[in-house]
Short mmCIF file of C-alpha atoms and ligand atoms in Angstrom, two decimals:
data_model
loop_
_atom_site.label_atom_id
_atom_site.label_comp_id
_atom_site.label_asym_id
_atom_site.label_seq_id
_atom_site.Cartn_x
_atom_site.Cartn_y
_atom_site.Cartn_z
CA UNK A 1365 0.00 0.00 0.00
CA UNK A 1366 1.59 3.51 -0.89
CA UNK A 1367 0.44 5.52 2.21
CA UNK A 1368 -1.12 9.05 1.86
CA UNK A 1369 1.61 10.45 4.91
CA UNK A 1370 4.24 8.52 6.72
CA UNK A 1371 6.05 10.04 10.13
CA UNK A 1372 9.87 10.12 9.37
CA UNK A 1373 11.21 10.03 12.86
CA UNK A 1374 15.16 9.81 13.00
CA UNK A 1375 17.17 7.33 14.40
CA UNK A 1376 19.28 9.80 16.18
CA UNK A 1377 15.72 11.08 18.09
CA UNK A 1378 14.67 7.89 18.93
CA UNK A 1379 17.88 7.09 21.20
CA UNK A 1380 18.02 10.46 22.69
CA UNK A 1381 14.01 9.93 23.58
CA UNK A 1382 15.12 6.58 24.95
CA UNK A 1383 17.79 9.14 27.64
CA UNK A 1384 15.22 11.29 28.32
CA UNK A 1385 13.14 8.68 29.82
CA UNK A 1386 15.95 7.27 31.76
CA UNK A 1387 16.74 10.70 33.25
CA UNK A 1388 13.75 11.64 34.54
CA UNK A 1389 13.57 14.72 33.06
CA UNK A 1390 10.03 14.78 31.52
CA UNK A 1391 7.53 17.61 31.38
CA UNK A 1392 9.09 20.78 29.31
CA UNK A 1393 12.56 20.90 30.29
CA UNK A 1394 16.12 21.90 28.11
CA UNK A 1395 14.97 20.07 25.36
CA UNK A 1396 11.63 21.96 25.05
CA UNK A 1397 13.70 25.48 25.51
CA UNK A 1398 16.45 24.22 23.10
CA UNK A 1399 13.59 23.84 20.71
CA UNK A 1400 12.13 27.06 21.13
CA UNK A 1401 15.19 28.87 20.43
CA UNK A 1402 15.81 26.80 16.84
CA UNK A 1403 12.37 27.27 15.71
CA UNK A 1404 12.37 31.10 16.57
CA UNK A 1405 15.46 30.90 14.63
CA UNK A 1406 14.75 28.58 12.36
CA UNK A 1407 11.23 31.45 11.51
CA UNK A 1408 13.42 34.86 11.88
CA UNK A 1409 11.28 35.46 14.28
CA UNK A 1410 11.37 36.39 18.21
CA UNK A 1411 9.63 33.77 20.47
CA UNK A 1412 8.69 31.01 20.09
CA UNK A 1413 6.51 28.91 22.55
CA UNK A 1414 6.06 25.02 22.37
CA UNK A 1415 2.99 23.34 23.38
CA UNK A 1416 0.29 20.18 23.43
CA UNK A 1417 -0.62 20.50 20.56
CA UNK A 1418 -1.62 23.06 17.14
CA UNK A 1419 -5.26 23.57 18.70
CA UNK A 1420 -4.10 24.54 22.03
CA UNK A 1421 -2.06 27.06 20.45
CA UNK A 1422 -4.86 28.73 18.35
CA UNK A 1423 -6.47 28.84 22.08
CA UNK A 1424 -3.41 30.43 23.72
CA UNK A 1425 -3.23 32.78 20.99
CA UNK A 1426 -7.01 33.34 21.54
CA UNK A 1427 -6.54 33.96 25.11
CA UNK A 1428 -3.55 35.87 25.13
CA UNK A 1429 -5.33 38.94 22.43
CA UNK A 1430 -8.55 38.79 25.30
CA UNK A 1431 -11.06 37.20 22.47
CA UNK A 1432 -14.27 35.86 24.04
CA UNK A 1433 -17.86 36.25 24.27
CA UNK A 1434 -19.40 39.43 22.13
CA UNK A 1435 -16.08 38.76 19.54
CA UNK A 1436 -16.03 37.49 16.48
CA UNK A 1437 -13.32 35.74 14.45
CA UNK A 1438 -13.53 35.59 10.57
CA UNK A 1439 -11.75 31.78 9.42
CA UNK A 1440 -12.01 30.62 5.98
CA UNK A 1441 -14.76 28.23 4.90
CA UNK A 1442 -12.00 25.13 4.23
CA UNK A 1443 -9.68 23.88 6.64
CA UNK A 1444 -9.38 21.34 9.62
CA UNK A 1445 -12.64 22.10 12.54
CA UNK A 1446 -10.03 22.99 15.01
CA UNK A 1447 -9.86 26.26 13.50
CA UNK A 1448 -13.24 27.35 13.59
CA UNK A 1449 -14.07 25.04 17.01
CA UNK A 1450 -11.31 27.05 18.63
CA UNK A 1451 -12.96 30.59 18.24
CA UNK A 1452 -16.20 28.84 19.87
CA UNK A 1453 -14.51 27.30 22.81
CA UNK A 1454 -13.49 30.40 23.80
CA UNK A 1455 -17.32 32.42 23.51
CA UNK A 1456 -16.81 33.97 20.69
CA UNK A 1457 -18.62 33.47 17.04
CA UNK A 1458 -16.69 31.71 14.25
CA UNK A 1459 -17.42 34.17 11.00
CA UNK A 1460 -17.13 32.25 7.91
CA UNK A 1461 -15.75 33.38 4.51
CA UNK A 1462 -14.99 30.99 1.26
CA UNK A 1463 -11.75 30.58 0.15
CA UNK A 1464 -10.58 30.38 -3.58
CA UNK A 1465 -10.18 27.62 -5.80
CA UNK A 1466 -6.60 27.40 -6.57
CA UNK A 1467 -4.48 28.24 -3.64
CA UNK A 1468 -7.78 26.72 -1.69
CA UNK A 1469 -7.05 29.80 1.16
CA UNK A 1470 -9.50 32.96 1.98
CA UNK A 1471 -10.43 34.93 -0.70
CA UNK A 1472 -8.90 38.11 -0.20
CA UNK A 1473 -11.72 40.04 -1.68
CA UNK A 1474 -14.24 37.98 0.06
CA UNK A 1475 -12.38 38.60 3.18
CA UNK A 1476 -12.48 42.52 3.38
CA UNK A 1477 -16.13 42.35 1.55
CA UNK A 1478 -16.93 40.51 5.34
CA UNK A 1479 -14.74 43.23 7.18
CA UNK A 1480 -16.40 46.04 5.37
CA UNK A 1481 -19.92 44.93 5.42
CA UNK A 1482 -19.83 43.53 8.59
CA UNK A 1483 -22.61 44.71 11.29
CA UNK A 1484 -22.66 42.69 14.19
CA UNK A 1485 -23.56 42.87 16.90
CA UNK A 1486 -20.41 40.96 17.79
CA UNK A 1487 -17.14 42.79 17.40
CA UNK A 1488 -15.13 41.74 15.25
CA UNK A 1489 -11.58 41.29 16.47
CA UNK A 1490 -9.06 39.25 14.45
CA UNK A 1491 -9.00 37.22 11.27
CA UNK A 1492 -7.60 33.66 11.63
CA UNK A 1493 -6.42 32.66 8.13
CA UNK A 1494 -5.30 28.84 7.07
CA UNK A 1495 -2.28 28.74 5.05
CA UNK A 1496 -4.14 25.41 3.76
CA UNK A 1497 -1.77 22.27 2.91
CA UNK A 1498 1.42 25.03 3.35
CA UNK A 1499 0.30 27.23 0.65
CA UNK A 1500 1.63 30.54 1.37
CA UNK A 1501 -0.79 32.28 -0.69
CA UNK A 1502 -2.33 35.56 0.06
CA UNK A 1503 -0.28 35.93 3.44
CA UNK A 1504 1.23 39.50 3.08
CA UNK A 1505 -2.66 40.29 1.85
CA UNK A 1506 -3.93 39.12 4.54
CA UNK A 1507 -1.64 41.18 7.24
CA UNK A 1508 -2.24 44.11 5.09
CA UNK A 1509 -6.47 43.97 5.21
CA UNK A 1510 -5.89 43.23 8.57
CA UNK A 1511 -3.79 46.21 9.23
CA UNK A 1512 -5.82 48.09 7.58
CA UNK A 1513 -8.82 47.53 9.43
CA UNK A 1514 -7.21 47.61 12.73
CA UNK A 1515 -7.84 43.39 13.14
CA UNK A 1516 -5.35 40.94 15.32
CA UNK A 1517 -4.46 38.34 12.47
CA UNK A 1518 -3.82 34.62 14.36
CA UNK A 1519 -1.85 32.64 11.51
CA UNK A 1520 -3.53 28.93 11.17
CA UNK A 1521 0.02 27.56 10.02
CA UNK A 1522 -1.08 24.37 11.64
CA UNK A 1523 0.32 22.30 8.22
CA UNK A 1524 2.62 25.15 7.13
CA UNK A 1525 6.36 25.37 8.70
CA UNK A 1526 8.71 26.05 6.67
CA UNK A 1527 6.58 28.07 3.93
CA UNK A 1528 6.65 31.59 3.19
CA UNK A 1529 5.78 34.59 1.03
CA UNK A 1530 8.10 36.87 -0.80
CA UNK A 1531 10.41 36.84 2.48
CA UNK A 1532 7.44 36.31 5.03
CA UNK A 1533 7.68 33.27 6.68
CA UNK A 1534 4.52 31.54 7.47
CA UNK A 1535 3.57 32.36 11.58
CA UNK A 1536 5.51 35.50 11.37
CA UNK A 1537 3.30 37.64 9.48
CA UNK A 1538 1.38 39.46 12.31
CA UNK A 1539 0.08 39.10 16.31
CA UNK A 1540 0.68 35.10 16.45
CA UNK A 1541 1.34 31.87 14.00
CA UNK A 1542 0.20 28.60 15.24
CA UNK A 1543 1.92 25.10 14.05
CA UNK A 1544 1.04 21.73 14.75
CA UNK A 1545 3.63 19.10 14.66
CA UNK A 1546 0.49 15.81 14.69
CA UNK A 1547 1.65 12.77 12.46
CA UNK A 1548 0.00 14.37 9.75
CA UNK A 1549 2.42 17.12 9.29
CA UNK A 1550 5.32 17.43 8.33
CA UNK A 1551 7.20 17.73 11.67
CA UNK A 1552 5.81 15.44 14.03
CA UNK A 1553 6.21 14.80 17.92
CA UNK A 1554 3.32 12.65 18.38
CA UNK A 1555 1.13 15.36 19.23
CA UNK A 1556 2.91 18.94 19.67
CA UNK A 1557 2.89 22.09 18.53
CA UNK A 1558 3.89 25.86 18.85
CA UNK A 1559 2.82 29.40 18.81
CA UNK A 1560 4.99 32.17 17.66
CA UNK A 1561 5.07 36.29 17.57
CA UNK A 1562 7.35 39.20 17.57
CA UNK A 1563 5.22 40.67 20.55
CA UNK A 1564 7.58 40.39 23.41
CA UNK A 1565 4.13 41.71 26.17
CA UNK A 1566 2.43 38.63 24.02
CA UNK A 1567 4.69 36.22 24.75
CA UNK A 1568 5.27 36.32 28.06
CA UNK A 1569 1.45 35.80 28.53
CA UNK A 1570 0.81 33.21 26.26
CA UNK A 1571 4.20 31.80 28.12
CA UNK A 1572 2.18 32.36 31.48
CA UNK A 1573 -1.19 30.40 30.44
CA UNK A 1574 0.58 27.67 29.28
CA UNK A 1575 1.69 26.97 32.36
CA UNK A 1576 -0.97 27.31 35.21
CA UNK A 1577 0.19 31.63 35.21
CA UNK A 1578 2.76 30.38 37.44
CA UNK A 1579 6.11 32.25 37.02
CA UNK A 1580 9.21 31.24 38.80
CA UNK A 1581 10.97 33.91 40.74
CA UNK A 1582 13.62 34.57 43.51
CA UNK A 1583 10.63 34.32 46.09
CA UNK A 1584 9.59 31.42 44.58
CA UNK A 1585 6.90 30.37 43.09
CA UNK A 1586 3.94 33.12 41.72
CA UNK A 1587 0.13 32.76 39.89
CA UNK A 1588 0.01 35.41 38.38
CA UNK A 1589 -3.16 35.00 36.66
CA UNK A 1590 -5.95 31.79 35.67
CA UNK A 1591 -3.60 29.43 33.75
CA UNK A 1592 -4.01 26.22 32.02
CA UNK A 1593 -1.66 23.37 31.37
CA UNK A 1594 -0.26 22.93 27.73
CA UNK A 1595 3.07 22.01 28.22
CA UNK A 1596 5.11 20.06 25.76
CA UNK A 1597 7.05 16.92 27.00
CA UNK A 1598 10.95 17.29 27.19
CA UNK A 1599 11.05 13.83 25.09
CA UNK A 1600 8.78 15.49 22.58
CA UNK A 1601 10.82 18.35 22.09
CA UNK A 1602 14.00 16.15 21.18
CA UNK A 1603 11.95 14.83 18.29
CA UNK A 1604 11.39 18.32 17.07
CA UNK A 1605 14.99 19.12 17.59
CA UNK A 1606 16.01 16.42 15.40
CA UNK A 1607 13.83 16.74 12.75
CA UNK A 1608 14.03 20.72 12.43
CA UNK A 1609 17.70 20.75 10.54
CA UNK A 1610 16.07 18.06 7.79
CA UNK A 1611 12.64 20.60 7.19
CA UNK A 1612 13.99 22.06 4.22
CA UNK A 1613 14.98 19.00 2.70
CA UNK A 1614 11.90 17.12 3.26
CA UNK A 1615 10.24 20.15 2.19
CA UNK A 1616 12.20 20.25 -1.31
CA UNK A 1617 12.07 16.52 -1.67
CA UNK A 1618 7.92 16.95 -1.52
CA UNK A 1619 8.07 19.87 -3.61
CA UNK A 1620 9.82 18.07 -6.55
CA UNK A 1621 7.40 15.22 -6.10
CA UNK A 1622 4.05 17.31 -6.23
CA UNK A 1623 5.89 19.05 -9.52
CA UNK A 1624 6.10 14.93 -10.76
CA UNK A 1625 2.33 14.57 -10.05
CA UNK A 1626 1.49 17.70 -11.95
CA UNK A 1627 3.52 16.41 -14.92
CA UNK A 1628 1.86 13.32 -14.60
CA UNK A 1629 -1.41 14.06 -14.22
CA UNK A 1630 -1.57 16.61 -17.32
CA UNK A 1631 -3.36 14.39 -19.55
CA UNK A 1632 -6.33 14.11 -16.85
CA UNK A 1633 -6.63 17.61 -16.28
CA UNK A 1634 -7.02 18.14 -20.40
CA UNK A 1635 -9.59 15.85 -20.24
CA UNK A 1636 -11.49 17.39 -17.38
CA UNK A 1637 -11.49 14.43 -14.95
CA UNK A 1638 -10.01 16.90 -12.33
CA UNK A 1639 -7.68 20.03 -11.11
CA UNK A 1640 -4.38 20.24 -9.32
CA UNK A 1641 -3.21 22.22 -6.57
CA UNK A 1642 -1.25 25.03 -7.52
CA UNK A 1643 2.42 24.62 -6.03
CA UNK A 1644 3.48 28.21 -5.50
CA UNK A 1645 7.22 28.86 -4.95
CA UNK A 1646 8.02 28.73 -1.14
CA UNK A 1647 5.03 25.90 -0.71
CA UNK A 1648 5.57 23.38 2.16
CA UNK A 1649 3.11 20.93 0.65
CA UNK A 1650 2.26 19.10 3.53
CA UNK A 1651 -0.77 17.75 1.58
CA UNK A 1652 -1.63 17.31 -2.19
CA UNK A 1653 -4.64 17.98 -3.00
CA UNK A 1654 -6.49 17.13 -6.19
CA UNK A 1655 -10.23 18.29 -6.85
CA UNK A 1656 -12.49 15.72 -9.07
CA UNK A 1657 -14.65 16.47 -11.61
CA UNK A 1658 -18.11 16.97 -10.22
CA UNK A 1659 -19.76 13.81 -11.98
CA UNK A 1660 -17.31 11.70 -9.41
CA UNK A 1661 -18.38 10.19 -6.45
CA UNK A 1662 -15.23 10.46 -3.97
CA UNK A 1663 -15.85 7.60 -1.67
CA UNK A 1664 -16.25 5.49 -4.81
CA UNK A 1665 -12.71 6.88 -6.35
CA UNK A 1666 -11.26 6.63 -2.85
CA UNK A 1667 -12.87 2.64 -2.30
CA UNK A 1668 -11.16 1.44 -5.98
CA UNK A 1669 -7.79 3.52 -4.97
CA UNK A 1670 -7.69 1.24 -2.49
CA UNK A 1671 -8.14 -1.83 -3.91
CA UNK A 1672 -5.07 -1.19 -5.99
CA UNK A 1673 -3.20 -0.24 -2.77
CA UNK A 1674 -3.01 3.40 -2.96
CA UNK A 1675 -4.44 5.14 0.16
CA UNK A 1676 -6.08 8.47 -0.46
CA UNK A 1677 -8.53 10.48 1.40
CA UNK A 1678 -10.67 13.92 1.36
CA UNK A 1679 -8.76 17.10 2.41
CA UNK A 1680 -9.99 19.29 5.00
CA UNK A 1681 -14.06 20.58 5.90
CA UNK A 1682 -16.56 22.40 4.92
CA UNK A 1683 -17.35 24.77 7.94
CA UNK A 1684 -20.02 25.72 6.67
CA UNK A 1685 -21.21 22.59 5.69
CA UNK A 1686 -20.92 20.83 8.80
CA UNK A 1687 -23.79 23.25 10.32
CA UNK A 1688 -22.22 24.03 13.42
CA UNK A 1689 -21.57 27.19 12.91
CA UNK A 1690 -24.91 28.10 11.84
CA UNK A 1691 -24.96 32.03 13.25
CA UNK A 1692 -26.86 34.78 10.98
CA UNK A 1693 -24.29 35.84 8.88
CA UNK A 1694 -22.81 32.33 7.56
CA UNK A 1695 -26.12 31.18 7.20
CA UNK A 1696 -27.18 33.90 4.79
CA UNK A 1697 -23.42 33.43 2.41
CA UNK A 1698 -23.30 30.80 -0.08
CA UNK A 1699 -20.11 28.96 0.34
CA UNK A 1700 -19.13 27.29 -3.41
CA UNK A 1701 -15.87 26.75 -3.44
CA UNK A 1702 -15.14 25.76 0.04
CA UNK A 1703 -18.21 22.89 -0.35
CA UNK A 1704 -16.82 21.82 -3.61
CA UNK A 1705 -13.32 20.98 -2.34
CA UNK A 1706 -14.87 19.19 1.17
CA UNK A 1707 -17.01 17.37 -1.49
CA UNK A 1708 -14.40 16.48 -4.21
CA UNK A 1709 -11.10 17.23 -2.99
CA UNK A 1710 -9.25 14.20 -3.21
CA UNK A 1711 -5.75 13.95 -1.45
CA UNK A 1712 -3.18 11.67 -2.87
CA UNK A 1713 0.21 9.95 -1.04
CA UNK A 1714 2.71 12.28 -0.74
CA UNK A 1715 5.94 12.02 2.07
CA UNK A 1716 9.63 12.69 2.04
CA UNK A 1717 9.73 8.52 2.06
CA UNK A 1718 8.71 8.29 -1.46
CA UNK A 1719 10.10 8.13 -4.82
CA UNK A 1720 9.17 8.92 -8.38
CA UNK A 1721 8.62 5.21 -9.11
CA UNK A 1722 5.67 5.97 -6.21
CA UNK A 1723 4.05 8.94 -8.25
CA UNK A 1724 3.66 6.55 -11.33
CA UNK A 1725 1.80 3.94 -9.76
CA UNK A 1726 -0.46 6.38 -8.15
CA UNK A 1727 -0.84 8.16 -11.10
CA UNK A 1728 -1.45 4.92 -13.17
CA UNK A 1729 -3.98 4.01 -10.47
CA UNK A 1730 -5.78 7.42 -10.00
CA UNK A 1731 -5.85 6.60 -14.40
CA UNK A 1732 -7.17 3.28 -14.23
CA UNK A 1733 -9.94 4.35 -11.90
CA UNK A 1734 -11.11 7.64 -13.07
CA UNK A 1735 -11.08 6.04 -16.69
CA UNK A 1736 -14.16 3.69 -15.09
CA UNK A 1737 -15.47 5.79 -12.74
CA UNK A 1738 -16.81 8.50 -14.78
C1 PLP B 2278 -3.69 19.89 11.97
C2 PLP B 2278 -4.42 21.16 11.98
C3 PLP B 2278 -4.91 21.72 13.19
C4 PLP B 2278 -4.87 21.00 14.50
O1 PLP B 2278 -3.61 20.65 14.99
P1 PLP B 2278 -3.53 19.56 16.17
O2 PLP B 2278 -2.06 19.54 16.48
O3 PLP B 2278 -4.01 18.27 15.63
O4 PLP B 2278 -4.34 20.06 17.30
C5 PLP B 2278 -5.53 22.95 13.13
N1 PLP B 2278 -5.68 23.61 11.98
C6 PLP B 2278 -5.24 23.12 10.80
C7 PLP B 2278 -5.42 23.90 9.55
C8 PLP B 2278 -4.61 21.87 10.77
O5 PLP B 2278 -4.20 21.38 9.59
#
């Protein structure tokens, strides 16, 4: 079976994890701040914070700008729920806006149509872009509409590291970038995940929520304010440290192999069977995405895939679609794109593990299939 993702986890990590454990050492310790400095570094960018997981640090994030009941959050229409569940858990209203069909992230003009138009009676506070599959599309727009509209901008980067835009790194752009570093993605810990900004007044209280509000001093111990507990493990942040230095390679080994499926699959986009992602320069293409024609049933492409062992799977959601989101404004948009990709999208295998020889038989499969399927 050629896997849609597979979790590269070095040898070298596996034997430090294996000291860790021995030494005791294991809630967020050196290996947890040795990360933080290489991934600030690693961004150009000044703190970084590990933690649980990419959704905690959305909420962190959340909690640290004072979003919460009476706020509203404007995420785009396709993505992972954790995005849009986040802005709920904390009282405020997830405000939903469709993305665009080729980079498959907010549509600019869609977005400041929302800002501009919008009426209430929730305030609007931040926007909370996805930089969907590591498509750095549209970032610098984004930070500029929210600039101009005096908005907090929280980066989804969840699937993005290493990505950027004409110098911007993805999670650097504005008030906070979140990352997750699940299985899924490209840099894994098991479950992990960070939160970034240039704010140094930010930082220290997204650093102080993460951690019960406690802050050690030479008095000992303070709580400083109502604190939760999203720590990262020490033996979790020697995984990250070891994979960090092999990002970009991974990165430009997935990059040439999403350029091989778009060679490859030319002769089914002529004939209409379905579209490719577009692989910007500076993508991290932690997924690849294809969108079927609309005569396709998915499961039924997804089912025969399968029988000639090549896993593949939809994308992301439909927030919309899923209905729980339902507040006045979403209900009265139409959301076309972002309902056409949660009910076509088709992701394909794609890891650093895999070769071109891997691209062909998926190709020849994804052939085989579609040429019955229609
Ligand atoms: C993976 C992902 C998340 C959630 O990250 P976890 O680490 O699983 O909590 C959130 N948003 C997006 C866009 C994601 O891809």
């Amino acid at each position: 079976m050629i896997k849609l993702s597979q979790p590269q986890i070095p040898e070298s990590a596996i034997e430090k994890v294996g000291d860790i454990l021995r030494s005791g050492q294991l809630v967020h310790g050196e290996e947890c701040n040795l990360f933080e400095q290489e991934l600030a570094e690693f961004l150009g960018v000044k703190h970084a914070l590990v933690v649980s997981n990419g959704t905690v640090a959305l909420h962190l994030a959340l909690l640290a700008l004072n979003i919460g009941p009476g706020d509203a959050v404007i995420v785009p229409d396709f993505t992972f729920t954790a995005t849009a569940n986040i802005v709920e858990a904390v009282g405020a209203k997830a405000i939903i806006v469709d993305v665009d069909s080729t980079s498959y992230n907010l549509d600019p003009h869609k977005l400041q149509a929302c800002i501009e138009g919008w009426q209430g009676p929730e305030t609007l506070k931040a926007i909370m872009p996805v930089l969907e599959f590591g498509n750095p599309t549209h970032l610098n727009a984004y930070k500029e509409i929210a600039r101009q509209h005096g908005l907090f901008m929280i980066e989804d980067a969840a699937c993005a590291l290493g990505a950027s835009e004409q110098g911007t790194m993805v999670g650097t752009a504005a008030e906070f970038g979140c990352f997750s570093f699940h299985p899924r993605k490209t840099l894994t810990t098991g479950e992990g995940g960070a939160l970034v900004t240039n704010d140094s007044a930010l930082h220290e209280k997204a650093m102080l929520l993460r951690s019960h509000g406690m802050q050690r001093t030479d008095k000992g111990v303070e709580f400083k304010c109502v604190g939760l507990n999203y720590r990262l493990t020490n033996f979790q942040g020697a995984i990250g440290r070891a994979i960090l230095p092999e990002l970009n390679n991974w990165i430009a080994k997935r990059r040439a192999l999403a350029h091989q499926y778009t060679a490859q699959l030319a002769p089914l986009v002529a004939e209409g069977q379905l579209t490719l992602p577009t692989i910007v320069e500076e993508h991290s293409v932690q997924t690849y995405m294809t969108v079927l024609a609309g005569h396709f049933n998915r499961s039924d492409v997804i089912a025969q895939l399968r029988d000639k062992q090549v896993e593949s799977n939809l994308g992301a959601q439909s927030m919309s679609a899923l209905g729980l989101f339902d507040h006045a404004y979403n209900t009265q948009q139409r959301y076309a794109e972002g309902e056409r990709l949660y009910t076509h999208g088709l992701a394909l295998p794609l890891h650093e593990g895999m070769c071109d020889e891997d691209i062909t038989r998926v190709v020849n499969a994804l052939t085989e299939v579609l040429g019955h399927a229609g």
